[in-house]
Amino acid sequence: MKEKIKVGFYGVSGCSGCLLTVLYEDCFKELVKMVDIKSFPFIKEDSYKGKFDYCFIEGTVCFDEDIVTINELRKRSDKVVALGSCACFGCVPSIRNFHNQEKIMSFVYPKYNHLKEVDPTPIGDHIKVDYYLPQCPPDKKEILEFVKCILTGREFKSYTSPVCFECRKKGNPCLLEEGKICLGPITNGGCGALCPSNDTTCYGCRGPCKDANYEAFFKMLKEMGHTNKEIKDKLETFAGLAFKEEEGESSKWLER
Amino acid sequence: MQKILPKKEFPEFIDSLIKKYEVVAPVKSPNSKFQKISSFDEIYFDSITQVPAKIQFLPEDETLLEFKNKKAVETKGEIKKTILFGLRKCDLNAIQIVDKVMYDQQYLAKRKNTVLIGLFCENPDEYCFCNSMQLQDYHDLFFYLKGENYYIDVGSKIGGALVKNLSSVKKEIKIPNPANFKKLENLEIGENYKDKIWEGDADKCLSCSACTVYCPTCNCFDIKDDLDLDLKNGERKRCQASCQLKSFSRVAGGKSYRDSRLSRFKHFVYHKISYYKKIYNRPMCVGCGRCLRVCPTKIDWVETINKISKS
Ligand code: SF4
Ligand code: SF4
Ligand code: SF4
Ligand code: SF4
Ligand code: SF4
């Protein structure tokens, strides 16, 4: 039998939710059939020192040691996969970028000021990332589909249409009509419109849709009566850095 | 031929159909859509359904082929004898329009086993403009309430069989068109493709796809393969596609032929008004207003056309 590909699952500053997702029975059971999990420090001692074909990394870069960790993993891996919204976009930890840093640091860590923090950033800002599997937490089915694609030599295609497409196909009532801020029209789908299908607005956790029409979207929200602050609070939550980058110069809403 | 049914016997008539067939009718859940019902009381009559009836024949993620040990086997797409009840005139015409274009085994199997029962539209809203769209009669049965009786127009033998025990109308009545508050004033927009006026609409468009997903005549689809690791077994599925998305016209190599939002937006309008008509001699749009109702930025392309024809 052909040798299984060697993979590792690692985390930097994250909540471990992505790694936990991998461990769900329906995901993990399938996964171990397909790949050889050499390292998974979250659940077993990390004694493997060799190379990986694919390394999955969860979490945001928040401290200087995170940079060391991911650089070392990059060297040992043929391909690096950013697993979850933290690794892909910075996610919740990156909200700090849009507020007064000092205030937040002293509020969260009144004692432990020996921490050498850096601006919370996605791992792609520090090392080369080959694949992105966003969502907070990532989708089990998508992780398995990704692995299947690797093993069968098919190209893994990221979902590029807005959340609204899946949401509408499910026949959900649109939450914008209820006056809520839903980021569905500017967010990449692939989650099956998970949040709106459960009566919760989309917070953009799968990151910006490349085709988003920001101008029209913000104009619509303002006409609905939402303030800049409300819009900013929503946008910065999961993929603020990525939305800001996508929108470019005109992104006034995410200034500190 | 027309049959007659006293209004008070109407619920009983529907319940008797439910005993014999699968009956699918408008239900509020929480958006209104066509769903299987188990009693007359579940039917929602108060407005046109938000979700169109097309999902009955073009369900999302329908398996078209099964790969079994490297052999492809086509699925039959069969359904039980189904009565699709409560279709408004626009809904019926939308099915007629899609019937002209879809002829794969799975679609036909579902259509063949479905009886279409229409119901006169009592509650058009400010978005409806069906009377501008050259609608025709296309039903197995069509119910129209006048006074204390339903007049039932029989459009086919299958329909006739369902009402054979009812008495025939001696003097047939003319079933009117629904009331409309909106009008599309011009169906000849071929010359206006390059008009600047479209830019205003496209600038407001979020390319969210809602208009196409909710349009009862949009039937574009994508194919995706769900394969097992051995690449010998798996399924080929059909899912809805939308020309408002960039992925729709993307080809090998990554180029997208309708890259700009403007060209995508215009494609929707022109397919509905001009392109289909060139082949089938009638517009594709049936004036149900769903695309206008669901558009989050309230784009009204009907008004845009009306403005063009005034200028
Ligand atoms: S609820 Fe959100 S995701 Fe769903 S259609 Fe409305 S805006 Fe789009
Ligand atoms: S709906 Fe939005 S916030 Fe929810 S999982 Fe999908 S992308 Fe993330
Ligand atoms: S284009 Fe709009 S009005 Fe016409 S059939 Fe489609 S949804 Fe209805
Ligand atoms: S408007 Fe677009 S999605 Fe609808 S049928 Fe035409 S090409 Fe297809
Ligand atoms: S519903 Fe409106 S905003 Fe969305 S794609 Fe259609 S025209 Fe554009």
Coordinates of N, CA, C and O in Angstrom, one line a residue, chain A residues 38-200:
Chain A
K38 N 1.2 12.7 12.3 CA 2.5 12.6 13.0 C 2.5 13.4 14.3 O 3.1 13.0 15.3
S39 N 1.9 14.6 14.2 CA 1.9 15.4 15.4 C 0.6 16.1 15.6 O -0.1 16.5 14.7
F40 N 0.2 16.2 16.9 CA -1.0 16.8 17.3 C -0.9 17.2 18.8 O -1.5 16.6 19.7
P41 N 0.0 18.2 19.1 CA 0.4 18.5 20.4 C -0.8 18.7 21.4 O -0.7 18.6 22.6
F42 N -1.9 19.1 20.8 CA -3.1 19.4 21.6 C -3.6 18.1 22.3 O -4.2 18.1 23.4
I43 N -3.3 16.9 21.7 CA -3.8 15.7 22.3 C -2.7 14.7 22.6 O -3.0 13.7 23.3
K44 N -1.5 14.9 22.0 CA -0.5 13.9 22.4 C 0.9 14.6 22.4 O 1.1 15.6 21.7
E45 N 1.8 14.0 23.1 CA 3.2 14.5 23.3 C 3.8 14.7 21.9 O 3.7 13.9 21.0
D46 N 4.5 15.8 21.7 CA 5.0 16.2 20.4 C 6.4 15.7 20.3 O 7.4 16.4 20.5
S47 N 6.6 14.4 19.9 CA 8.0 13.8 19.9 C 8.5 13.7 18.4 O 9.7 13.6 18.2
Y48 N 7.6 13.9 17.5 CA 8.0 13.8 16.0 C 8.9 15.0 15.6 O 8.5 16.1 15.9
K49 N 10.0 14.7 15.0 CA 10.9 15.8 14.7 C 11.1 16.0 13.2 O 11.8 16.8 12.7
G50 N 10.4 15.1 12.4 CA 10.6 15.0 11.0 C 9.8 16.0 10.2 O 9.3 17.0 10.7
K51 N 9.7 15.7 8.9 CA 9.0 16.6 8.0 C 7.5 16.3 7.8 O 7.1 15.1 8.0
F52 N 6.7 17.3 7.4 CA 5.3 17.1 7.1 C 5.0 17.3 5.7 O 5.7 18.2 5.0
D53 N 4.1 16.5 5.1 CA 3.6 16.9 3.8 C 2.7 18.1 3.9 O 2.7 19.0 3.1
Y54 N 1.8 18.0 4.9 CA 0.8 19.1 5.1 C 0.8 19.4 6.6 O 0.7 18.6 7.4
C55 N 0.9 20.7 6.9 CA 0.8 21.1 8.3 C -0.3 22.1 8.4 O -0.4 23.1 7.7
F56 N -1.3 21.7 9.3 CA -2.4 22.6 9.6 C -2.1 23.4 10.8 O -1.8 22.9 11.9
I57 N -2.3 24.7 10.7 CA -2.0 25.6 11.8 C -3.2 26.5 12.2 O -3.8 27.1 11.3
E58 N -3.6 26.4 13.4 CA -4.7 27.2 14.0 C -4.1 28.4 14.7 O -3.0 28.4 15.2
G59 N -4.9 29.5 14.8 CA -4.6 30.6 15.7 C -4.0 31.8 15.0 O -3.6 31.8 13.8
T60 N -4.0 32.9 15.8 CA -3.5 34.2 15.3 C -2.1 34.3 15.9 O -1.7 33.8 16.9
V61 N -1.3 35.1 15.2 CA 0.1 35.4 15.7 C -0.1 36.6 16.6 O -0.5 37.7 16.2
C62 N 0.1 36.4 18.0 CA -0.1 37.4 18.9 C 1.1 37.8 19.7 O 1.2 38.8 20.3
F63 N 2.1 36.8 19.8 CA 3.3 37.0 20.6 C 4.5 36.6 19.7 O 4.4 35.9 18.7
D64 N 5.7 37.1 20.1 CA 6.9 36.9 19.3 C 7.2 35.4 19.2 O 7.6 34.9 18.2
E65 N 6.8 34.6 20.2 CA 7.1 33.1 20.1 C 6.3 32.5 19.0 O 6.7 31.4 18.5
D66 N 5.1 33.0 18.8 CA 4.2 32.5 17.7 C 5.0 32.5 16.4 O 4.9 31.6 15.6
I67 N 5.7 33.6 16.2 CA 6.4 33.8 14.9 C 7.5 32.7 14.8 O 7.7 32.1 13.7
V68 N 8.2 32.5 15.9 CA 9.2 31.4 15.9 C 8.6 30.1 15.6 O 9.0 29.3 14.7
T69 N 7.5 29.8 16.2 CA 6.8 28.5 16.0 C 6.4 28.3 14.6 O 6.7 27.2 14.0
I70 N 5.7 29.3 14.0 CA 5.2 29.0 12.6 C 6.4 29.0 11.6 O 6.3 28.3 10.6
N71 N 7.4 29.8 11.9 CA 8.6 29.7 11.0 C 9.2 28.3 11.0 O 9.6 27.8 9.9
E72 N 9.3 27.8 12.1 CA 9.9 26.4 12.3 C 9.0 25.4 11.5 O 9.5 24.6 10.8
L73 N 7.7 25.5 11.7 CA 6.7 24.6 11.1 C 6.8 24.8 9.6 O 6.7 23.8 8.8
R74 N 7.0 26.0 9.1 CA 7.1 26.3 7.7 C 8.2 25.5 7.1 O 8.1 24.9 6.0
K75 N 9.4 25.6 7.8 CA 10.6 24.9 7.3 C 10.4 23.4 7.2 O 10.9 22.7 6.3
R76 N 9.6 22.9 8.1 CA 9.4 21.4 8.2 C 8.3 20.9 7.3 O 8.1 19.7 7.2
S77 N 7.6 21.8 6.7 CA 6.4 21.4 5.9 C 6.5 21.7 4.4 O 6.9 22.7 4.0
D78 N 6.0 20.7 3.7 CA 5.9 21.0 2.2 C 4.8 22.0 2.0 O 5.0 23.0 1.2
K79 N 3.6 21.8 2.6 CA 2.5 22.7 2.4 C 2.0 23.1 3.8 O 1.9 22.3 4.7
V80 N 1.6 24.4 3.9 CA 1.0 24.9 5.1 C -0.5 25.3 4.8 O -0.8 25.9 3.9
V81 N -1.3 24.8 5.7 CA -2.8 25.1 5.6 C -3.2 26.0 6.8 O -3.0 25.6 8.0
A82 N -3.7 27.1 6.5 CA -4.2 28.0 7.6 C -5.6 27.4 8.0 O -6.5 27.4 7.2
L83 N -5.7 27.0 9.2 CA -7.0 26.3 9.7 C -7.8 27.2 10.5 O -7.4 27.6 11.6
G84 N -8.9 27.6 10.0 CA -9.8 28.5 10.8 C -9.6 30.0 10.6 O -8.6 30.4 10.0
S85 N -10.5 30.8 11.1 CA -10.5 32.2 10.8 C -9.4 32.9 11.5 O -8.9 33.9 11.0
C86 N -8.9 32.5 12.6 CA -7.7 33.1 13.3 C -6.5 33.1 12.4 O -5.9 34.1 12.1
A87 N -6.2 31.8 11.9 CA -5.0 31.6 11.1 C -5.2 32.4 9.7 O -4.2 32.9 9.2
C88 N -6.4 32.4 9.2 CA -6.7 33.0 7.9 C -6.7 34.5 8.0 O -6.2 35.2 7.1
F89 N -7.4 35.0 9.0 CA -7.7 36.5 9.0 C -7.3 37.2 10.3 O -7.5 38.4 10.4
G90 N -7.0 36.5 11.3 CA -6.7 37.2 12.6 C -7.9 37.0 13.6 O -7.7 37.1 14.8
C91 N -9.1 36.9 13.0 CA -10.3 36.7 13.8 C -10.4 37.5 15.1 O -9.9 38.6 15.1
V92 N -11.0 37.0 16.1 CA -11.3 37.7 17.3 C -10.1 38.4 18.0 O -10.1 39.6 18.3
P93 N -8.9 37.7 18.1 CA -7.8 38.4 18.7 C -7.4 39.7 17.9 O -6.8 40.6 18.6
S94 N -7.7 39.7 16.7 CA -7.2 40.9 15.9 C -8.1 42.1 16.1 O -7.8 43.2 15.6
I95 N -9.2 42.0 16.9 CA -10.0 43.2 17.2 C -9.2 44.2 17.8 O -9.4 45.4 17.7
R96 N -8.1 43.8 18.6 CA -7.3 44.7 19.3 C -6.7 45.8 18.3 O -6.4 46.9 18.7
N97 N -6.4 45.4 17.1 CA -5.9 46.3 16.1 C -6.7 47.6 15.9 O -6.2 48.6 15.4
F98 N -8.0 47.4 16.2 CA -8.9 48.6 15.9 C -9.2 49.4 17.1 O -10.1 50.2 17.1
H99 N -8.5 49.1 18.2 CA -8.8 49.9 19.5 C -7.5 50.3 20.1 O -6.4 50.0 19.6
N100 N -7.6 51.0 21.2 CA -6.4 51.5 21.9 C -5.6 50.3 22.5 O -6.1 49.6 23.5
Q101 N -4.4 50.0 22.0 CA -3.7 48.7 22.3 C -3.4 48.7 23.8 O -3.5 47.7 24.5
E102 N -2.8 49.8 24.3 CA -2.3 49.8 25.7 C -3.5 49.6 26.7 O -3.4 48.8 27.6
K103 N -4.6 50.3 26.4 CA -5.7 50.1 27.3 C -6.2 48.7 27.3 O -6.4 48.1 28.4
I104 N -6.2 48.1 26.2 CA -6.7 46.7 26.1 C -5.7 45.7 26.8 O -6.1 44.9 27.6
M105 N -4.4 45.9 26.5 CA -3.4 45.0 27.1 C -3.4 45.1 28.7 O -3.4 44.1 29.4
S106 N -3.6 46.3 29.2 CA -3.5 46.4 30.7 C -4.9 46.0 31.3 O -4.9 45.5 32.4
F107 N -5.9 46.0 30.4 CA -7.2 45.5 30.9 C -7.2 44.0 31.0 O -7.6 43.3 31.9
V108 N -6.6 43.4 29.9 CA -6.7 41.9 29.8 C -5.6 41.3 30.7 O -5.7 40.2 31.3
Y109 N -4.4 41.9 30.6 CA -3.2 41.3 31.4 C -2.7 42.3 32.4 O -1.6 42.9 32.2
P110 N -3.4 42.6 33.5 CA -3.0 43.6 34.4 C -1.6 43.2 35.1 O -0.8 44.1 35.4
K111 N -1.3 41.9 35.2 CA -0.1 41.5 35.9 C 1.0 41.0 34.9 O 2.2 41.4 35.0
Y112 N 0.6 40.2 33.9 CA 1.6 39.5 33.2 C 2.2 40.4 32.1 O 2.1 40.1 30.9
N113 N 2.8 41.5 32.4 CA 3.3 42.4 31.4 C 4.7 42.0 30.8 O 5.3 42.7 30.1
H114 N 5.1 40.7 31.1 CA 6.4 40.2 30.5 C 6.1 39.7 29.1 O 7.0 39.5 28.4
L115 N 4.8 39.6 28.8 CA 4.5 39.1 27.4 C 4.9 40.0 26.4 O 4.7 41.2 26.4
K116 N 5.6 39.5 25.3 CA 6.1 40.3 24.3 C 5.1 40.2 23.1 O 5.2 39.4 22.2
E117 N 4.1 41.1 23.2 CA 3.1 40.9 22.2 C 3.5 41.6 20.8 O 4.3 42.6 20.8
V118 N 2.9 41.1 19.8 CA 3.0 41.8 18.5 C 1.5 42.1 18.0 O 0.6 41.6 18.6
D119 N 1.4 43.0 17.0 CA 0.0 43.2 16.5 C -0.6 41.9 16.1 O 0.0 41.2 15.3
P120 N -1.8 41.5 16.6 CA -2.4 40.3 16.2 C -2.6 40.2 14.7 O -3.3 41.1 14.2
T121 N -2.0 39.2 14.1 CA -2.1 39.1 12.6 C -2.3 37.7 12.2 O -1.9 36.7 12.9
P122 N -2.8 37.5 11.0 CA -3.0 36.1 10.5 C -1.6 35.5 10.2 O -0.7 36.3 9.9
I123 N -1.5 34.2 10.1 CA -0.2 33.6 9.9 C 0.4 33.9 8.5 O 1.6 34.0 8.3
G124 N -0.5 34.2 7.6 CA -0.1 34.5 6.3 C 0.7 35.8 6.2 O 1.4 36.1 5.2
D125 N 0.6 36.7 7.2 CA 1.4 37.9 7.3 C 2.9 37.6 7.6 O 3.7 38.5 7.5
H126 N 3.2 36.4 8.0 CA 4.5 36.0 8.5 C 5.2 34.9 7.7 O 6.4 34.9 7.6
I127 N 4.4 34.0 7.3 CA 4.9 32.9 6.5 C 4.1 32.6 5.2 O 3.0 33.1 5.2
K128 N 4.6 31.9 4.3 CA 3.8 31.6 3.1 C 2.8 30.5 3.5 O 3.1 29.5 4.1
V129 N 1.5 30.8 3.1 CA 0.4 29.9 3.3 C 0.0 29.3 2.0 O -0.2 30.1 1.0
D130 N -0.2 28.0 1.9 CA -0.6 27.4 0.6 C -2.1 27.3 0.5 O -2.7 27.5 -0.6
Y131 N -2.8 27.0 1.6 CA -4.2 26.8 1.5 C -4.9 27.5 2.7 O -4.3 27.5 3.8
Y132 N -6.1 27.9 2.5 CA -6.9 28.5 3.6 C -8.2 27.7 3.8 O -8.9 27.5 2.9
L133 N -8.4 27.4 5.0 CA -9.7 26.8 5.4 C -10.3 27.6 6.5 O -10.2 27.3 7.7
P134 N -11.0 28.7 6.1 CA -11.6 29.6 7.1 C -12.8 29.1 7.7 O -13.3 28.0 7.4
Q135 N -13.4 29.9 8.6 CA -14.6 29.7 9.4 C -14.2 29.5 10.8 O -13.2 28.9 11.1
C136 N -15.1 30.0 11.7 CA -14.8 30.0 13.1 C -15.9 29.2 13.8 O -17.0 29.8 14.1
P137 N -15.7 27.9 14.2 CA -14.6 27.1 13.8 C -14.8 26.5 12.4 O -15.9 26.6 11.8
P138 N -13.7 25.9 11.8 CA -13.8 25.4 10.4 C -14.9 24.3 10.3 O -15.3 23.7 11.3
D139 N -15.2 24.1 9.0 CA -16.3 23.1 8.7 C -15.7 21.7 8.6 O -14.8 21.5 7.8
K140 N -16.2 20.8 9.4 CA -15.6 19.4 9.3 C -15.7 18.8 7.9 O -14.7 18.2 7.4
K141 N -16.8 19.1 7.2 CA -16.9 18.5 5.9 C -15.9 19.1 5.0 O -15.3 18.4 4.1
E142 N -15.6 20.4 5.1 CA -14.6 21.0 4.2 C -13.2 20.5 4.5 O -12.4 20.3 3.6
I143 N -12.9 20.2 5.8 CA -11.6 19.7 6.1 C -11.4 18.3 5.4 O -10.4 18.1 4.7
L144 N -12.4 17.5 5.5 CA -12.4 16.2 4.9 C -12.3 16.3 3.3 O -11.6 15.6 2.7
E145 N -13.1 17.2 2.8 CA -13.1 17.4 1.3 C -11.7 17.8 0.9 O -11.2 17.4 -0.2
F146 N -11.1 18.7 1.7 CA -9.8 19.2 1.3 C -8.8 18.0 1.3 O -8.0 17.9 0.3
V147 N -8.8 17.2 2.3 CA -7.9 16.0 2.3 C -8.2 15.1 1.2 O -7.3 14.6 0.5
K148 N -9.5 14.8 0.9 CA -9.8 14.0 -0.2 C -9.3 14.5 -1.5 O -8.8 13.7 -2.4
C149 N -9.3 15.8 -1.7 CA -8.8 16.4 -2.9 C -7.3 16.2 -3.0 O -6.8 15.8 -4.1
I150 N -6.6 16.4 -1.9 CA -5.1 16.1 -1.9 C -4.9 14.7 -2.4 O -4.1 14.4 -3.3
L151 N -5.6 13.8 -1.8 CA -5.3 12.4 -2.0 C -5.7 11.9 -3.4 O -5.1 10.9 -3.9
T152 N -6.7 12.5 -4.0 CA -7.1 12.1 -5.3 C -6.5 13.0 -6.4 O -6.9 12.8 -7.6
G153 N -5.7 13.9 -6.0 CA -5.0 14.7 -7.0 C -6.0 15.7 -7.7 O -5.7 16.2 -8.8
R154 N -7.1 16.0 -7.1 CA -8.0 17.0 -7.6 C -7.7 18.4 -7.0 O -7.2 18.4 -5.9
E155 N -8.0 19.4 -7.7 CA -7.8 20.8 -7.2 C -8.8 21.1 -6.1 O -10.0 20.9 -6.4
F156 N -8.3 21.6 -5.0 CA -9.3 22.1 -4.0 C -9.8 23.5 -4.4 O -9.0 24.4 -4.5
K157 N -11.1 23.6 -4.5 CA -11.6 24.9 -4.9 C -12.2 25.6 -3.7 O -13.2 25.1 -3.2
S158 N -11.7 26.8 -3.4 CA -12.3 27.6 -2.3 C -13.6 28.1 -2.8 O -13.8 28.4 -4.0
Y159 N -14.6 28.2 -1.9 CA -15.9 28.8 -2.3 C -15.7 30.3 -2.5 O -15.2 31.0 -1.6
T160 N -16.3 30.8 -3.6 CA -16.0 32.2 -3.8 C -17.3 33.1 -4.0 O -17.3 34.2 -4.3
S161 N -18.5 32.4 -3.7 CA -19.7 33.2 -3.8 C -20.2 33.7 -2.4 O -19.8 33.1 -1.4
P162 N -20.9 34.8 -2.4 CA -21.3 35.3 -1.1 C -22.3 34.3 -0.3 O -23.0 33.5 -0.9
V163 N -22.3 34.5 1.0 CA -23.1 33.7 1.9 C -24.6 33.7 1.4 O -25.3 32.8 1.5
C164 N -25.0 34.9 0.9 CA -26.4 35.1 0.5 C -26.8 34.0 -0.5 O -28.0 33.6 -0.5
F165 N -25.9 33.6 -1.3 CA -26.3 32.6 -2.4 C -26.8 31.3 -1.7 O -27.9 30.8 -2.0
E166 N -26.1 30.8 -0.7 CA -26.5 29.6 0.0 C -27.7 29.9 0.8 O -28.6 29.0 1.0
C167 N -27.7 31.0 1.4 CA -28.8 31.4 2.3 C -30.1 31.5 1.5 O -31.2 31.0 2.0
R168 N -30.1 32.1 0.4 CA -31.3 32.2 -0.4 C -31.7 30.9 -0.9 O -32.9 30.6 -1.0
K169 N -30.8 30.0 -1.3 CA -31.1 28.7 -1.8 C -31.8 27.9 -0.7 O -32.6 27.0 -1.0
K170 N -31.5 28.2 0.5 CA -32.1 27.5 1.6 C -33.5 28.0 1.9 O -34.3 27.5 2.7
G171 N -33.8 29.2 1.2 CA -35.2 29.8 1.4 C -35.3 30.5 2.8 O -36.4 30.7 3.3
N172 N -34.2 30.9 3.4 CA -34.3 31.6 4.7 C -34.9 33.0 4.5 O -34.7 33.6 3.4
P173 N -35.6 33.5 5.5 CA -36.0 34.9 5.4 C -34.7 35.7 5.6 O -33.8 35.3 6.3
C174 N -34.6 36.8 4.8 CA -33.4 37.6 4.9 C -33.4 38.5 6.1 O -34.4 39.3 6.4
L175 N -32.4 38.4 6.9 CA -32.3 39.2 8.2 C -32.1 40.7 8.0 O -32.4 41.5 8.9
L176 N -31.7 41.1 6.8 CA -31.6 42.5 6.5 C -33.0 43.1 6.5 O -33.2 44.2 6.9
E177 N -33.9 42.3 6.0 CA -35.3 42.8 6.0 C -35.8 43.0 7.4 O -36.8 43.8 7.6
E178 N -35.3 42.4 8.4 CA -35.7 42.6 9.8 C -34.9 43.8 10.4 O -34.9 44.0 11.6
G179 N -34.1 44.4 9.5 CA -33.4 45.6 10.0 C -32.0 45.3 10.6 O -31.4 46.2 11.2
K180 N -31.6 44.0 10.6 CA -30.3 43.7 11.2 C -29.2 43.8 10.3 O -29.4 43.8 9.1
I181 N -28.0 44.0 10.8 CA -26.8 44.0 10.0 C -26.3 42.6 9.7 O -25.8 41.9 10.6
C182 N -26.5 42.1 8.5 CA -26.0 40.8 8.2 C -24.9 41.0 7.1 O -25.1 41.6 6.1
L183 N -23.7 40.4 7.3 CA -22.6 40.6 6.4 C -22.6 39.6 5.3 O -21.6 39.5 4.5
G184 N -23.7 38.8 5.1 CA -23.8 37.8 4.1 C -23.4 38.3 2.7 O -22.7 37.7 2.0
P185 N -23.9 39.5 2.2 CA -23.6 40.0 0.9 C -22.1 40.2 0.6 O -21.7 40.3 -0.6
I186 N -21.3 40.5 1.6 CA -19.9 40.8 1.4 C -18.9 39.7 1.9 O -17.7 39.8 1.8
T187 N -19.5 38.6 2.3 CA -18.7 37.5 2.9 C -18.7 36.2 2.1 O -19.8 35.9 1.5
N188 N -17.6 35.6 2.0 CA -17.5 34.4 1.2 C -18.3 33.3 1.9 O -18.2 33.1 3.1
G189 N -19.1 32.6 1.1 CA -19.9 31.5 1.7 C -19.1 30.2 1.8 O -17.8 30.2 1.8
G190 N -19.8 29.1 1.8 CA -19.1 27.8 1.9 C -19.5 27.1 3.2 O -19.3 26.0 3.5
C191 N -20.1 27.9 4.1 CA -20.6 27.4 5.4 C -22.0 26.9 5.3 O -22.6 26.5 6.3
G192 N -22.6 27.0 4.2 CA -24.0 26.7 4.1 C -24.9 27.7 4.7 O -26.0 27.4 5.2
A193 N -24.4 28.9 4.8 CA -25.2 30.0 5.5 C -25.6 29.6 6.9 O -26.7 29.7 7.3
L194 N -24.6 29.1 7.6 CA -24.8 28.5 8.9 C -25.6 29.4 9.9 O -26.6 29.1 10.5
C195 N -25.1 30.7 10.0 CA -25.7 31.6 11.0 C -27.1 32.0 10.6 O -28.0 31.9 11.3
P196 N -27.2 32.6 9.4 CA -28.6 33.0 9.0 C -29.6 31.9 9.0 O -30.8 32.1 9.3
S197 N -29.1 30.6 8.8 CA -30.1 29.5 8.8 C -30.5 29.2 10.2 O -31.4 28.5 10.5
N198 N -29.8 29.8 11.2 CA -30.1 29.6 12.6 C -30.5 31.0 13.2 O -30.3 31.2 14.4
D199 N -31.1 31.8 12.3 CA -31.6 33.1 12.7 C -30.6 34.0 13.4 O -30.9 34.9 14.2
T200 N -29.3 33.9 13.0 CA -28.3 34.8 13.5 C -27.6 35.4 12.4 O -27.4 34.8 11.3

